[in-house]
Coordinates of N, CA and C in Angstrom, one line a residue:
M1 N -87.2 27.3 16.1 CA -87.4 27.2 14.5 C -86.9 25.7 14.2
G2 N -87.0 25.4 13.0 CA -86.5 24.1 12.8 C -85.0 23.9 11.9
A3 N -84.4 23.5 11.6 CA -83.0 23.6 10.9 C -83.3 23.9 9.5
V4 N -82.2 23.7 8.8 CA -82.9 24.6 7.5 C -81.7 23.5 6.5
V5 N -82.5 22.8 5.8 CA -81.7 22.0 5.1 C -82.0 22.6 3.4
R6 N -80.7 22.4 3.3 CA -80.7 22.5 1.7 C -80.9 21.7 0.8
R7 N -81.2 22.0 -0.4 CA -81.9 21.4 -1.1 C -80.8 20.3 -2.0
G8 N -79.6 20.6 -1.9 CA -78.7 19.4 -2.0 C -78.1 18.7 -1.3
E9 N -78.1 19.2 0.0 CA -77.9 17.9 1.3 C -79.1 17.4 1.1
R10 N -79.9 17.4 1.1 CA -81.5 16.3 1.0 C -81.0 15.3 0.1
H11 N -80.6 15.6 -1.3 CA -80.5 14.6 -1.8 C -79.0 13.5 -1.5
R12 N -77.6 14.2 -1.2 CA -76.8 13.6 -0.9 C -77.0 12.8 0.5
T13 N -78.0 13.1 1.5 CA -78.5 12.3 2.5 C -78.8 10.8 1.9
K14 N -79.9 11.7 1.0 CA -80.4 10.0 0.6 C -79.6 9.6 -0.3
G15 N -78.7 9.8 -1.1 CA -78.2 9.1 -1.6 C -76.9 8.3 -1.1
V16 N -76.5 8.6 0.2 CA -76.0 8.2 1.5 C -76.6 7.0 1.8
K17 N -77.8 7.1 2.0 CA -78.5 6.2 2.4 C -78.5 4.7 1.6
I18 N -78.9 5.2 0.1 CA -78.7 4.2 -0.9 C -77.4 3.7 -0.6
M19 N -76.5 4.3 -0.7 CA -75.3 3.4 -0.5 C -75.0 2.5 0.2
K20 N -75.5 2.9 1.4 CA -75.3 2.0 2.8 C -76.2 0.8 2.7
K21 N -77.4 1.0 2.1 CA -78.0 -0.2 1.6 C -77.7 -1.3 0.5
R22 N -77.1 -0.5 -0.2 CA -76.4 -1.2 -1.4 C -75.0 -2.3 -0.6
L23 N -74.7 -1.3 0.0 CA -73.0 -1.7 0.8 C -73.8 -3.3 1.7
L24 N -74.4 -3.0 2.6 CA -75.3 -3.6 3.2 C -76.1 -5.8 2.5
S25 N -76.3 -5.2 1.5 CA -76.6 -6.0 1.0 C -75.4 -6.9 0.2
L26 N -74.4 -6.0 -0.4 CA -73.1 -6.7 -0.7 C -73.2 -7.6 0.3
L27 N -72.9 -6.7 1.4 CA -71.7 -7.9 2.6 C -73.1 -9.4 2.6
L28 N -74.2 -8.8 2.7 CA -75.2 -10.3 3.3 C -74.8 -10.9 2.2
A29 N -74.9 -10.6 0.8 CA -74.5 -11.7 -0.2 C -72.9 -12.5 -0.4
I30 N -72.1 -11.3 0.7 CA -70.5 -12.3 0.9 C -70.8 -13.3 2.0
V31 N -71.4 -13.2 2.7 CA -71.7 -13.7 3.4 C -72.5 -15.3 3.7
M32 N -73.6 -15.4 2.7 CA -74.4 -16.0 2.8 C -73.7 -17.2 1.5
T33 N -72.4 -16.5 0.8 CA -71.4 -17.4 -0.2 C -70.7 -18.0 0.0
C34 N -69.8 -17.6 1.4 CA -69.1 -18.4 2.1 C -70.2 -19.2 3.3
T35 N -71.0 -19.3 3.4 CA -71.7 -20.1 4.4 C -72.1 -21.3 3.3
L36 N -72.0 -21.2 2.1 CA -72.2 -22.4 0.8 C -71.0 -23.2 0.7
L37 N -69.4 -22.0 1.3 CA -68.5 -23.2 0.5 C -68.4 -24.7 1.0
P38 N -68.8 -25.0 2.9 CA -68.9 -26.1 2.9 C -69.2 -27.1 2.7
T39 N -70.7 -26.5 1.8 CA -71.4 -27.3 1.2 C -70.8 -27.4 -0.4
A40 N -69.9 -26.8 -1.1 CA -69.9 -26.9 -1.9 C -68.4 -27.8 -2.0
V41 N -67.2 -27.6 -1.1 CA -66.8 -28.9 -0.6 C -67.2 -29.9 -0.4
W42 N -68.0 -30.4 0.6 CA -69.0 -31.6 0.9 C -68.9 -32.2 -0.3
A43 N -69.6 -32.0 -1.5 CA -69.7 -32.5 -2.4 C -69.0 -33.1 -2.9
E44 N -67.0 -32.7 -2.5 CA -66.4 -33.8 -3.4 C -66.0 -35.1 -2.2
D45 N -65.5 -35.6 -2.5 CA -65.0 -36.4 -1.6 C -64.2 -36.3 -0.3
W46 N -64.9 -36.6 0.9 CA -64.9 -36.2 2.2 C -63.1 -36.8 2.7
G47 N -62.5 -38.4 2.5 CA -61.8 -38.7 2.3 C -61.4 -40.2 2.2
S48 N -60.6 -40.6 2.3 CA -59.5 -41.9 1.1 C -58.6 -42.4 1.9
G49 N -58.3 -43.8 1.5 CA -57.1 -44.5 2.0 C -56.7 -45.7 1.6
D50 N -55.8 -46.2 2.5 CA -55.4 -47.6 2.3 C -56.2 -48.4 3.2
C51 N -57.4 -49.7 3.6 CA -57.9 -50.3 4.2 C -57.8 -52.4 3.8
G52 N -56.5 -52.1 3.1 CA -55.6 -53.3 2.8 C -54.6 -53.5 2.3
D53 N -54.2 -54.9 1.6 CA -53.2 -54.6 0.5 C -53.1 -54.2 -0.6
N54 N -54.6 -54.6 -0.9 CA -54.8 -54.0 -2.7 C -56.1 -53.6 -2.6
M55 N -56.4 -52.8 -1.3 CA -58.0 -52.1 -1.0 C -57.4 -50.6 -0.3
T56 N -58.8 -50.0 -1.2 CA -59.1 -48.8 -1.2 C -60.0 -48.3 -0.3
W57 N -61.0 -46.8 0.5 CA -61.9 -46.5 0.5 C -62.0 -45.6 0.3
V58 N -63.0 -44.5 0.2 CA -63.4 -43.1 -0.7 C -64.8 -42.9 0.5
L59 N -65.0 -41.6 0.8 CA -66.7 -41.2 2.1 C -66.8 -39.9 0.5
D60 N -68.1 -40.0 0.2 CA -68.7 -39.1 -0.9 C -69.0 -38.3 0.1
G61 N -69.9 -37.4 -0.8 CA -70.3 -35.9 -0.1 C -71.6 -37.1 0.5
D62 N -72.4 -38.4 -0.5 CA -73.4 -38.7 -0.3 C -73.4 -39.5 1.1
G63 N -72.5 -38.8 1.9 CA -72.3 -40.0 3.4 C -72.5 -41.9 2.5
T64 N -71.8 -42.1 1.3 CA -71.9 -43.4 1.4 C -70.0 -43.6 1.1
L65 N -69.8 -44.6 2.0 CA -67.9 -45.1 2.0 C -68.2 -46.0 1.2
T66 N -67.1 -45.9 -0.1 CA -66.6 -47.4 -1.0 C -65.5 -47.7 -0.9
I67 N -66.2 -49.1 -0.4 CA -64.4 -49.9 -0.3 C -64.4 -50.8 -1.4
S68 N -63.3 -50.4 -2.1 CA -63.0 -51.4 -4.0 C -61.4 -52.0 -3.4
G69 N -61.2 -53.0 -4.6 CA -60.4 -53.7 -4.6 C -60.7 -54.9 -4.3
S70 N -59.5 -56.2 -4.1 CA -59.5 -57.3 -3.9 C -58.7 -57.4 -2.9
G71 N -59.4 -58.7 -2.3 CA -58.5 -59.1 -1.1 C -59.1 -59.0 0.0
E72 N -58.6 -59.6 1.1 CA -58.9 -59.3 2.7 C -58.6 -58.0 3.0
M73 N -59.9 -57.1 3.6 CA -59.4 -55.8 5.0 C -58.5 -56.4 5.9
Y74 N -58.0 -54.9 6.5 CA -57.1 -55.1 7.7 C -58.0 -55.2 8.7
D75 N -57.5 -55.8 9.9 CA -58.3 -55.3 11.4 C -57.8 -54.1 12.0
Y76 N -58.6 -54.1 12.4 CA -58.6 -53.0 13.2 C -58.4 -52.8 14.8
G77 N -57.8 -52.3 15.3 CA -57.9 -52.4 17.0 C -59.0 -52.2 17.7
S78 N -59.4 -50.9 17.2 CA -61.0 -50.2 17.4 C -61.7 -49.6 16.8
A79 N -61.0 -49.5 15.8 CA -61.8 -49.2 14.7 C -61.5 -48.3 13.6
G80 N -61.9 -48.4 12.4 CA -61.7 -48.3 10.6 C -60.9 -46.6 10.6
P81 N -60.1 -46.5 9.4 CA -59.6 -45.2 9.2 C -60.3 -44.1 8.8
W82 N -62.0 -44.5 8.8 CA -62.9 -43.9 8.2 C -64.0 -43.5 9.6
Q83 N -63.3 -43.9 10.5 CA -64.9 -43.7 11.9 C -64.9 -42.2 12.2
Q84 N -63.3 -41.2 11.9 CA -63.0 -40.2 11.9 C -65.3 -39.2 11.6
Y85 N -65.4 -40.3 10.3 CA -66.1 -39.2 9.5 C -67.3 -40.4 10.0
G86 N -68.1 -40.8 10.5 CA -69.1 -41.9 11.1 C -70.1 -40.7 11.3
V87 N -70.3 -39.1 11.7 CA -71.3 -38.3 11.8 C -72.0 -38.2 10.5
Y88 N -71.0 -38.3 9.3 CA -71.0 -38.1 7.8 C -72.5 -39.2 7.0
M89 N -71.9 -40.4 7.4 CA -71.4 -41.8 6.9 C -73.4 -42.1 7.4
R90 N -73.9 -43.4 5.6 CA -75.4 -43.3 6.3 C -75.6 -45.0 5.6
K91 N -74.3 -45.4 4.0 CA -73.9 -46.0 3.7 C -73.4 -47.1 3.2
I92 N -72.6 -48.4 3.5 CA -71.6 -48.8 3.5 C -71.3 -49.3 1.6
V93 N -70.8 -49.5 1.0 CA -70.6 -50.2 -0.2 C -69.2 -51.1 -0.4
V94 N -69.0 -52.5 -0.3 CA -68.2 -53.4 -0.2 C -68.2 -53.8 -1.8
G95 N -67.2 -53.5 -2.7 CA -67.0 -53.6 -4.3 C -66.6 -55.5 -4.1
D96 N -66.9 -55.9 -5.2 CA -66.5 -57.0 -6.0 C -65.3 -57.5 -5.3
N97 N -64.7 -58.5 -5.1 CA -63.4 -58.9 -5.2 C -63.1 -58.8 -3.3
V98 N -64.1 -58.5 -2.7 CA -63.2 -58.0 -1.3 C -63.5 -59.5 -0.6
T99 N -63.3 -60.5 -0.2 CA -63.1 -62.1 0.8 C -63.2 -61.5 2.2
S100 N -63.3 -60.4 2.5 CA -63.6 -60.3 4.6 C -63.7 -58.9 4.6
I101 N -64.5 -58.7 5.8 CA -64.4 -57.6 6.6 C -63.5 -57.5 7.9
G102 N -62.9 -56.9 7.8 CA -62.2 -56.7 9.3 C -62.1 -56.5 10.4
R103 N -61.5 -56.8 11.3 CA -62.0 -56.4 12.6 C -62.4 -55.0 13.0
Y104 N -63.5 -54.8 14.0 CA -63.9 -53.8 14.2 C -64.0 -53.1 12.9
A105 N -64.0 -53.1 11.4 CA -63.5 -52.5 9.9 C -65.4 -51.1 10.5
F106 N -66.0 -51.7 10.8 CA -67.7 -50.8 10.7 C -68.1 -50.2 12.1
A107 N -67.5 -50.2 12.9 CA -67.5 -50.8 14.7 C -67.9 -49.3 14.8
D108 N -69.3 -49.2 15.4 CA -69.7 -47.7 16.0 C -70.2 -46.7 14.7
L109 N -70.3 -46.9 14.2 CA -70.9 -46.3 12.4 C -72.7 -46.5 13.5
E110 N -73.3 -45.5 13.8 CA -74.3 -45.7 14.5 C -75.0 -45.0 13.1
L111 N -75.1 -44.3 12.5 CA -76.4 -43.6 11.2 C -75.9 -44.1 10.0
V112 N -74.7 -45.6 10.0 CA -75.0 -46.4 8.7 C -76.4 -47.1 9.2
T113 N -77.3 -46.9 7.8 CA -78.4 -47.7 7.6 C -78.4 -48.6 6.6
E114 N -77.5 -48.6 5.7 CA -77.7 -49.8 4.5 C -76.0 -49.9 4.9
V115 N -76.2 -51.0 4.3 CA -74.6 -52.3 3.8 C -75.1 -52.7 2.5
Q116 N -74.3 -53.4 1.6 CA -74.1 -53.6 0.8 C -72.8 -54.4 0.6
L117 N -72.7 -56.0 0.7 CA -71.7 -56.4 0.7 C -72.2 -57.7 -0.3
P118 N -70.3 -57.6 -1.5 CA -71.0 -58.4 -2.0 C -70.7 -60.1 -1.9
D119 N -71.2 -61.0 -2.7 CA -71.1 -62.2 -3.2 C -69.5 -62.8 -2.2
S120 N -68.6 -62.2 -2.5 CA -66.7 -62.5 -3.1 C -66.6 -62.5 -1.1
V121 N -67.4 -62.3 -0.3 CA -67.0 -61.9 1.2 C -67.2 -63.6 2.1
T122 N -65.9 -63.5 2.0 CA -66.5 -64.9 3.2 C -66.0 -65.2 4.6
K123 N -65.8 -64.2 4.6 CA -65.7 -63.7 6.3 C -65.9 -62.5 7.1
I124 N -66.7 -62.5 8.3 CA -66.9 -61.4 8.6 C -66.0 -61.3 9.7
N125 N -65.2 -60.5 10.0 CA -64.5 -60.6 11.9 C -64.9 -60.2 12.5
D126 N -64.8 -60.3 14.1 CA -65.3 -59.9 15.2 C -65.1 -58.6 14.9
Y127 N -66.5 -58.4 16.1 CA -67.1 -56.4 16.1 C -66.8 -55.7 15.1
A128 N -67.0 -56.4 13.7 CA -67.2 -55.8 12.3 C -67.9 -54.6 12.2
F129 N -69.3 -54.7 13.2 CA -70.2 -53.7 12.9 C -71.1 -53.4 14.0
D130 N -70.2 -54.1 15.3 CA -71.0 -53.6 16.6 C -71.0 -52.8 16.8
G131 N -71.9 -51.8 17.3 CA -73.1 -51.0 17.9 C -72.9 -49.7 16.3
C132 N -73.8 -50.7 15.1 CA -73.7 -49.9 14.5 C -75.8 -49.7 14.6
T133 N -76.4 -49.1 15.3 CA -77.7 -48.9 15.7 C -78.3 -49.1 15.0
D134 N -78.0 -47.8 14.1 CA -79.7 -47.7 13.3 C -80.0 -48.3 11.4
L135 N -78.4 -49.7 11.8 CA -78.4 -50.9 10.4 C -80.0 -51.6 11.1
A136 N -80.7 -51.1 10.3 CA -82.3 -52.1 10.2 C -82.1 -53.7 9.6
T137 N -81.5 -53.8 8.9 CA -81.9 -54.7 7.6 C -80.0 -54.8 7.3
F138 N -80.0 -56.3 7.7 CA -78.5 -56.8 6.8 C -78.7 -58.0 5.5
D139 N -78.2 -58.0 4.2 CA -78.1 -59.2 3.9 C -76.6 -59.3 4.1
I140 N -76.5 -61.3 4.9 CA -75.2 -61.6 4.4 C -75.0 -62.9 3.1
P141 N -74.1 -62.7 2.5 CA -74.0 -63.1 1.3 C -73.7 -64.4 1.7
S142 N -74.4 -65.2 0.3 CA -74.2 -66.6 0.7 C -73.4 -67.7 1.0
N143 N -71.9 -66.7 0.5 CA -70.9 -67.5 0.6 C -69.8 -67.2 2.1
V144 N -70.7 -66.8 2.5 CA -70.1 -65.9 4.1 C -69.9 -67.7 4.9
T145 N -68.9 -67.7 5.6 CA -68.7 -69.4 6.3 C -67.8 -68.9 7.7
H146 N -67.8 -67.5 7.7 CA -67.2 -67.5 9.2 C -67.7 -65.6 9.1
I147 N -68.1 -65.9 10.5 CA -69.2 -64.6 11.3 C -67.8 -64.8 12.9
G148 N -67.4 -64.0 13.2 CA -66.9 -63.3 14.4 C -67.6 -63.5 15.6
N149 N -67.2 -63.5 16.5 CA -67.9 -62.6 17.7 C -68.6 -61.4 17.7
Y150 N -69.5 -61.2 17.9 CA -70.6 -60.1 18.4 C -70.0 -59.0 17.4
A151 N -69.5 -59.6 15.8 CA -69.5 -59.0 14.5 C -71.1 -58.1 14.6
F152 N -72.4 -58.9 15.4 CA -73.1 -57.6 15.0 C -73.7 -57.4 15.9
N153 N -73.2 -57.4 17.2 CA -73.2 -56.9 18.4 C -73.8 -55.5 18.5
D154 N -75.2 -55.2 18.9 CA -76.0 -54.0 19.3 C -76.2 -53.0 18.1
C155 N -76.5 -54.3 17.0 CA -77.5 -53.1 15.7 C -78.7 -53.8 15.9

């Protein structure tokens, strides 16, 4: 003989199943929301700092590194302070009044495809863009009077 199920128990069992589905749906919604949090954070500025006596840098959520201020950029021993974010970087924009690009400033930023330099830049130091392998074209401002050794090596 089969098991006897009372009428109330059948409704209770159905209610438990519905409750489990709702709980699972809620849990899934929470997990999906949590996976979007890094994207929301990425929409903000990713990093920033100084890169000259009167210059700053900001990397935004679109992968654009913007250099602002005036004067000469610092020279670096092997890479600029934004190097740790290189996997996110696609574009470099150097603002007006910047007069030099520092040694090793943008070295090994392999995924950068575009660089915009203002006419105020007169000097591009050694190894400045060394290893920027995805940089297909580059307009050197007409006021540049010095391009250092290996400035565009492996570009």
